Amino acid sequence: MAALAPDMQSLCGLCSSAGALIGFSTSGFFVHHIGAQGALGILAIPPALLIGLGFVIHEVRTDALHSEKKKKATEKIGVAMRGMYETIKLPQVWKPSLYMYLSFSLNISTHEGQFYWYTDPEAGPAFSQEFVGMVYAIGALASMVSVLIYQKALKDCPFRKLLFSVQFLYTVTGMLDLVFVRRWNLALGVPNSFFVIAEECVSRVVSRIRWMPMIVLSTKLCPLGIEGMFFALLMCIDSLGFLSSKMGGGLVLRLMHVTRTDFRNLWLALLIRNVLRLATLGLIFLVPEAEQSDAIVASGTLSNKNGSTDGDYDYDYDGREHEGLQLVPTTEKSEV
């Protein structure tokens, strides 16, 4: 399973980009023709169908569980929680986790201010809502290309080398927003529509390539036996980083007095964002130098710390011992 992590993330990234392509391709059209509330109403249809499906599916009640089984289930949860606590204390785990949080949180979001500037008829380029949706759709298409680039050329690069290079490119591409807001592209003879499409494509490619190795790194930090729970914990940390990014971006826009109609200091907010992106390079020492196919957390680390000798075995609720199954690449030969 460890060797398949980059390939699995490439597949997930490709599906995610395809969904974004469909969403962005239709969002501008719906907002323009039926308004924001109508577009949000259409957006609520898939979750509503999912909720309705939950009432339709027949499920057998499980109120006949014995107290012994409930006790064993509670014990398993306690063991898993202790295992997560012991794992997060390992230097090879908390350091990259801290880097991922800081990398996401220091990348403050100025998207809201830029969106209003895009559509402003006086201070901005006065793009229509449909055109902005088309720009984001093209960016999603470029994101699909970035998945192929990662899969073909970058999935075998060491974590630290790859993340340092991509973070530096992420800072450089962030300067394109500054060029656009200051309207320097017009001085160079580049039309607004062409520049914003090119900037969106480049930014999406670099952003996706920056994100994918972090997800692969997260899978490498999960110890055997509690992979699902620990990966969920790491995703919570990443989500907290995204939330901090939104809050930090909103705070900077407020301090710079950027509103829906006042964009005089928007360029300064973008400059602060790019400086913070550059500062993230100073935290790259937190990322391990391991290859993306290497095991960062040994499979027996958690068992050894807890004094267990079960190895890679687990127990079901009936107390029977069974060996954990792992996916392996099809190119590997089975040993008898």
Coordinates of C-alpha atoms in Angstrom, one line a residue:
M1 CA 0.0 0.0 0.0
A2 CA 2.9 2.4 0.8
A3 CA 4.3 2.1 -2.8
L4 CA 0.9 2.9 -4.2
A5 CA 0.4 6.2 -2.3
P6 CA 1.6 8.6 -5.0
D7 CA -0.5 6.7 -7.6
M8 CA -3.6 6.8 -5.5
Q9 CA -3.2 10.5 -4.8
S10 CA -2.8 11.1 -8.5
L11 CA -6.0 9.3 -9.2
C12 CA -7.8 11.3 -6.4
G13 CA -6.4 14.6 -7.7
L14 CA -7.5 13.8 -11.2
C15 CA -11.1 13.1 -10.0
S16 CA -11.1 16.2 -7.9
S17 CA -9.9 18.4 -10.8
A18 CA -12.6 16.9 -13.0
G19 CA -15.3 17.7 -10.5
A20 CA -13.9 21.3 -10.2
L21 CA -14.0 21.6 -14.0
I22 CA -17.7 20.7 -14.1
G23 CA -18.5 23.0 -11.2
F24 CA -16.6 26.1 -12.4
S25 CA -17.9 25.5 -16.0
T26 CA -21.5 25.9 -14.8
S27 CA -21.2 28.2 -11.8
G28 CA -20.8 31.5 -13.8
F29 CA -23.7 30.6 -16.1
F30 CA -26.1 29.8 -13.2
V31 CA -25.1 32.9 -11.2
H32 CA -25.6 35.1 -14.3
H33 CA -29.0 33.7 -15.3
I34 CA -30.7 32.7 -12.0
G35 CA -28.8 34.7 -9.4
A36 CA -26.7 33.7 -6.5
Q37 CA -29.6 32.3 -4.5
G38 CA -30.8 30.2 -7.4
A39 CA -27.2 28.8 -7.9
L40 CA -26.9 28.0 -4.2
G41 CA -30.3 26.2 -4.4
I42 CA -29.0 24.0 -7.3
L43 CA -25.9 23.4 -5.3
A44 CA -28.0 22.0 -2.4
I45 CA -29.6 19.4 -4.6
P46 CA -26.8 16.7 -4.5
P47 CA -26.6 16.8 -0.6
A48 CA -30.4 16.7 -0.4
L49 CA -30.4 13.6 -2.6
L50 CA -27.7 12.0 -0.4
I51 CA -29.8 12.7 2.7
G52 CA -32.9 11.2 1.1
L53 CA -30.9 8.1 0.1
G54 CA -30.1 7.6 3.7
F55 CA -33.8 7.2 4.5
V56 CA -34.4 4.8 1.7
I57 CA -31.5 2.3 2.3
H58 CA -32.7 -0.5 4.6
E59 CA -30.4 -1.3 7.5
V60 CA -30.8 -3.9 10.2
R61 CA -30.9 -2.5 13.8
T62 CA -27.9 -3.4 15.9
D63 CA -29.4 -3.0 19.4
A64 CA -28.8 -6.7 20.1
L65 CA -25.0 -6.2 20.7
H66 CA -23.8 -7.9 23.8
S67 CA -22.2 -5.9 26.6
E68 CA -19.0 -7.8 26.1
K69 CA -18.7 -6.7 22.5
K70 CA -19.4 -3.1 23.5
K71 CA -16.7 -3.4 26.1
K72 CA -14.2 -4.7 23.6
A73 CA -15.1 -1.9 21.1
T74 CA -14.6 0.7 23.8
E75 CA -11.2 -0.8 24.7
K76 CA -10.2 -0.7 21.0
I77 CA -11.1 3.0 20.8
G78 CA -9.0 3.7 23.9
V79 CA -6.1 1.8 22.5
A80 CA -6.4 3.7 19.2
M81 CA -6.5 7.1 21.1
R82 CA -3.4 6.2 23.1
G83 CA -1.7 5.1 19.9
M84 CA -2.5 8.4 18.2
Y85 CA -1.1 10.3 21.2
E86 CA 2.1 8.2 21.2
T87 CA 2.5 8.6 17.4
I88 CA 2.0 12.4 17.3
K89 CA 4.9 12.8 19.9
L90 CA 7.4 11.2 17.5
P91 CA 9.7 13.8 15.9
Q92 CA 9.3 12.2 12.5
V93 CA 5.6 12.8 12.8
W94 CA 5.0 16.1 14.5
K95 CA 7.6 18.0 12.6
P96 CA 6.1 17.4 9.1
S97 CA 2.6 17.8 10.6
L98 CA 3.6 21.2 11.9
Y99 CA 5.1 22.2 8.5
M100 CA 1.9 21.3 6.7
Y101 CA -0.2 23.3 9.1
L102 CA 2.1 26.4 8.9
S103 CA 2.4 26.0 5.1
F104 CA -1.3 26.2 4.7
S105 CA -2.0 28.8 7.3
L106 CA 0.8 31.2 6.2
N107 CA -0.6 31.1 2.7
I108 CA -3.3 33.7 3.6
S109 CA -6.3 33.8 1.2
T110 CA -7.0 37.0 -0.6
H111 CA -9.4 35.4 -3.0
E112 CA -12.5 37.4 -1.9
G113 CA -10.8 40.7 -2.5
Q114 CA -9.5 39.7 -5.9
F115 CA -12.9 38.4 -7.0
Y116 CA -14.6 41.7 -6.3
W117 CA -11.7 43.5 -8.1
Y118 CA -12.1 41.2 -11.1
T119 CA -15.7 42.3 -11.6
D120 CA -15.4 46.0 -10.6
P121 CA -16.1 48.2 -13.6
E122 CA -13.9 51.1 -12.4
A123 CA -10.9 49.9 -10.5
G124 CA -10.7 46.4 -12.0
P125 CA -10.8 44.8 -15.4
A126 CA -14.7 44.5 -15.3
F127 CA -14.9 40.8 -16.1
S128 CA -18.3 39.3 -16.2
Q129 CA -19.4 36.5 -13.8
E130 CA -19.5 34.0 -16.7
F131 CA -15.9 34.9 -17.7
V132 CA -14.7 34.5 -14.2
G133 CA -16.3 31.1 -14.1
M134 CA -14.7 30.2 -17.4
V135 CA -11.3 31.3 -16.0
Y136 CA -11.7 29.0 -13.0
A137 CA -12.8 26.1 -15.3
I138 CA -9.7 26.5 -17.4
G139 CA -7.7 26.5 -14.2
A140 CA -9.3 23.2 -13.2
L141 CA -8.3 21.8 -16.6
A142 CA -4.7 22.9 -15.9
S143 CA -5.0 21.3 -12.5
M144 CA -5.6 18.0 -14.3
V145 CA -2.5 18.5 -16.3
S146 CA -0.5 19.1 -13.1
V147 CA -1.6 15.7 -11.9
L148 CA -0.1 14.1 -15.0
I149 CA 3.1 16.1 -14.5
Y150 CA 3.3 14.8 -10.9
Q151 CA 2.6 11.2 -11.9
K152 CA 5.1 11.1 -14.7
A153 CA 8.0 13.2 -13.4
L154 CA 7.7 14.1 -9.7
K155 CA 6.3 11.2 -7.7
D156 CA 9.9 9.8 -7.2
C157 CA 11.4 13.0 -5.9
P158 CA 12.4 13.3 -2.2
F159 CA 9.9 15.1 -0.1
R160 CA 12.1 18.0 1.1
K161 CA 13.6 18.7 -2.3
L162 CA 10.2 18.7 -4.1
L163 CA 8.4 20.8 -1.5
F164 CA 11.2 23.4 -1.3
S165 CA 11.2 23.8 -5.1
V166 CA 7.4 23.9 -5.4
Q167 CA 7.1 26.3 -2.5
F168 CA 9.6 28.6 -4.2
L169 CA 7.6 28.4 -7.5
Y170 CA 4.4 29.1 -5.5
T171 CA 5.9 32.3 -4.3
V172 CA 7.0 33.4 -7.8
T173 CA 3.6 32.6 -9.3
G174 CA 2.0 34.6 -6.5
M175 CA 3.8 37.7 -7.9
L176 CA 1.7 37.4 -11.0
D177 CA -1.4 38.5 -9.0
L178 CA 0.6 41.6 -8.0
V179 CA 1.5 42.3 -11.6
F180 CA -2.1 42.0 -12.6
V181 CA -3.5 44.2 -9.9
R182 CA -0.9 46.9 -10.6
R183 CA -1.9 46.6 -14.3
W184 CA 1.8 46.1 -15.3
N185 CA 0.6 43.6 -17.9
L186 CA -1.0 46.4 -19.9
A187 CA 2.3 48.2 -19.9
L188 CA 3.9 45.1 -21.4
G189 CA 1.1 44.9 -24.0
V190 CA -0.5 41.8 -22.6
P191 CA -4.4 41.9 -22.6
N192 CA -6.2 41.4 -19.3
S193 CA -8.2 38.3 -20.4
F194 CA -5.1 36.5 -21.7
F195 CA -3.0 37.4 -18.7
V196 CA -5.6 36.3 -16.1
I197 CA -6.1 32.9 -17.9
A198 CA -2.4 32.3 -18.1
E199 CA -1.9 33.3 -14.4
E200 CA -4.7 31.0 -13.3
C201 CA -3.3 28.0 -15.2
V202 CA 0.2 28.5 -13.8
S203 CA -1.0 29.0 -10.3
R204 CA -3.3 26.0 -10.4
V205 CA -0.5 23.7 -11.7
V206 CA 1.9 24.8 -9.0
S207 CA -0.7 24.7 -6.3
R208 CA -1.8 21.2 -7.1
I209 CA 1.8 19.9 -7.4
R210 CA 2.5 21.5 -4.0
W211 CA -0.5 19.9 -2.4
M212 CA -0.1 16.3 -3.7
P213 CA 3.2 15.4 -2.0
M214 CA 1.8 16.7 1.3
I215 CA -1.1 14.3 1.1
V216 CA 1.4 11.5 0.2
L217 CA 3.5 12.5 3.2
S218 CA 0.4 12.4 5.4
T219 CA -0.2 8.8 4.4
K220 CA 3.4 7.9 5.3
L221 CA 3.0 9.3 8.9
C222 CA 0.1 6.9 9.7
P223 CA 1.2 3.9 11.9
L224 CA -0.1 0.4 11.1
G225 CA -3.4 -0.4 12.9
I226 CA -4.8 3.1 13.3
E227 CA -4.2 4.4 9.8
G228 CA -7.8 5.6 9.3
M229 CA -8.0 7.5 12.5
F230 CA -4.6 9.1 12.3
F231 CA -5.0 10.1 8.7
A232 CA -8.3 11.8 9.7
L233 CA -6.4 13.6 12.5
L234 CA -3.8 14.9 9.9
M235 CA -6.6 16.0 7.6
C236 CA -8.1 17.9 10.5
I237 CA -4.8 19.6 11.1
D238 CA -4.7 20.6 7.4
S239 CA -8.3 21.8 7.5
L240 CA -7.3 23.9 10.5
G241 CA -4.5 25.4 8.4
F242 CA -6.9 26.3 5.6
L243 CA -9.3 27.9 8.2
S244 CA -6.3 29.9 9.6
S245 CA -5.5 30.9 6.0
K246 CA -9.0 32.3 5.5
M247 CA -9.1 34.1 8.8
G248 CA -5.6 35.5 8.3
G249 CA -6.5 36.7 4.8
G250 CA -9.7 38.3 6.0
L251 CA -7.7 40.1 8.8
V252 CA -5.1 41.4 6.4
L253 CA -7.8 42.7 3.9
R254 CA -9.5 44.4 6.8
L255 CA -6.3 46.0 8.1
M256 CA -5.5 47.2 4.5
H257 CA -9.1 48.6 4.3
V258 CA -9.9 46.5 1.2
T259 CA -13.6 46.4 0.6
R260 CA -16.0 45.6 -2.2
T261 CA -15.4 49.0 -3.7
D262 CA -12.0 50.1 -2.3
F263 CA -9.0 48.3 -3.8
R264 CA -6.3 50.8 -3.3
N265 CA -4.3 48.6 -0.9
L266 CA -5.1 45.3 -2.5
W267 CA -1.6 45.1 -4.0
L268 CA -0.2 45.5 -0.5
A269 CA -2.2 42.6 0.8
L270 CA -0.9 40.5 -2.1
L271 CA 2.6 41.5 -1.3
I272 CA 2.2 40.5 2.3
R273 CA 0.8 37.1 1.2
N274 CA 3.8 36.5 -1.1
V275 CA 6.3 37.4 1.7
L276 CA 4.6 34.9 4.0
R277 CA 4.9 32.3 1.2
L278 CA 8.6 33.0 0.9
A279 CA 9.0 32.8 4.7
T280 CA 7.6 29.2 4.6
L281 CA 10.8 28.2 2.9
G282 CA 12.6 28.7 6.2
L283 CA 10.5 25.9 7.7
I284 CA 11.5 23.3 5.1
F285 CA 13.9 21.6 7.7
L286 CA 10.7 20.2 9.3
V287 CA 10.2 18.0 6.2
P288 CA 12.0 14.6 6.1
E289 CA 14.5 14.0 3.3
A290 CA 13.0 10.6 2.6
E291 CA 11.8 9.4 -0.8
Q292 CA 8.1 9.3 -1.4
S293 CA 8.2 5.5 -1.5
D294 CA 10.1 5.2 1.8
A295 CA 8.4 4.3 5.1
I296 CA 8.8 7.2 7.6
V297 CA 7.0 5.5 10.5
A298 CA 8.1 1.9 11.1
S299 CA 5.3 -0.6 11.2
G300 CA 6.4 -1.9 14.6
T301 CA 7.0 1.5 16.3
L302 CA 3.6 1.7 17.9
S303 CA 3.7 -1.9 19.0
N304 CA 7.1 -1.6 20.5
K305 CA 6.1 1.5 22.5
N306 CA 3.1 -0.2 23.9
G307 CA 4.9 -3.4 24.7
S308 CA 2.8 -5.5 22.3
T309 CA 4.2 -8.5 20.4
D310 CA 1.3 -8.9 18.0
G311 CA 3.2 -7.5 15.1
D312 CA 1.0 -6.9 12.1
Y313 CA -1.9 -8.8 13.5
D314 CA -5.2 -7.5 14.7
Y315 CA -8.2 -9.0 16.5
D316 CA -11.9 -8.8 15.6
Y317 CA -14.7 -8.4 18.0
D318 CA -14.9 -12.2 18.6
G319 CA -11.3 -12.3 19.7
R320 CA -10.1 -14.2 16.7
E321 CA -6.7 -13.4 15.3
H322 CA -6.4 -12.4 11.7
E323 CA -3.6 -11.0 9.6
G324 CA -4.0 -7.5 8.2
L325 CA -4.3 -7.3 4.4
Q326 CA -2.2 -4.8 2.4
L327 CA -2.4 -3.8 -1.3
V328 CA 0.8 -4.3 -3.3
P329 CA 1.7 -3.1 -6.8
T330 CA 0.9 -5.7 -9.5
T331 CA 4.5 -5.6 -10.6
E332 CA 5.7 -7.2 -7.4
K333 CA 6.0 -11.0 -7.2
S334 CA 4.4 -12.9 -4.4
E335 CA 6.7 -14.9 -2.2
V336 CA 5.6 -18.3 -1.1

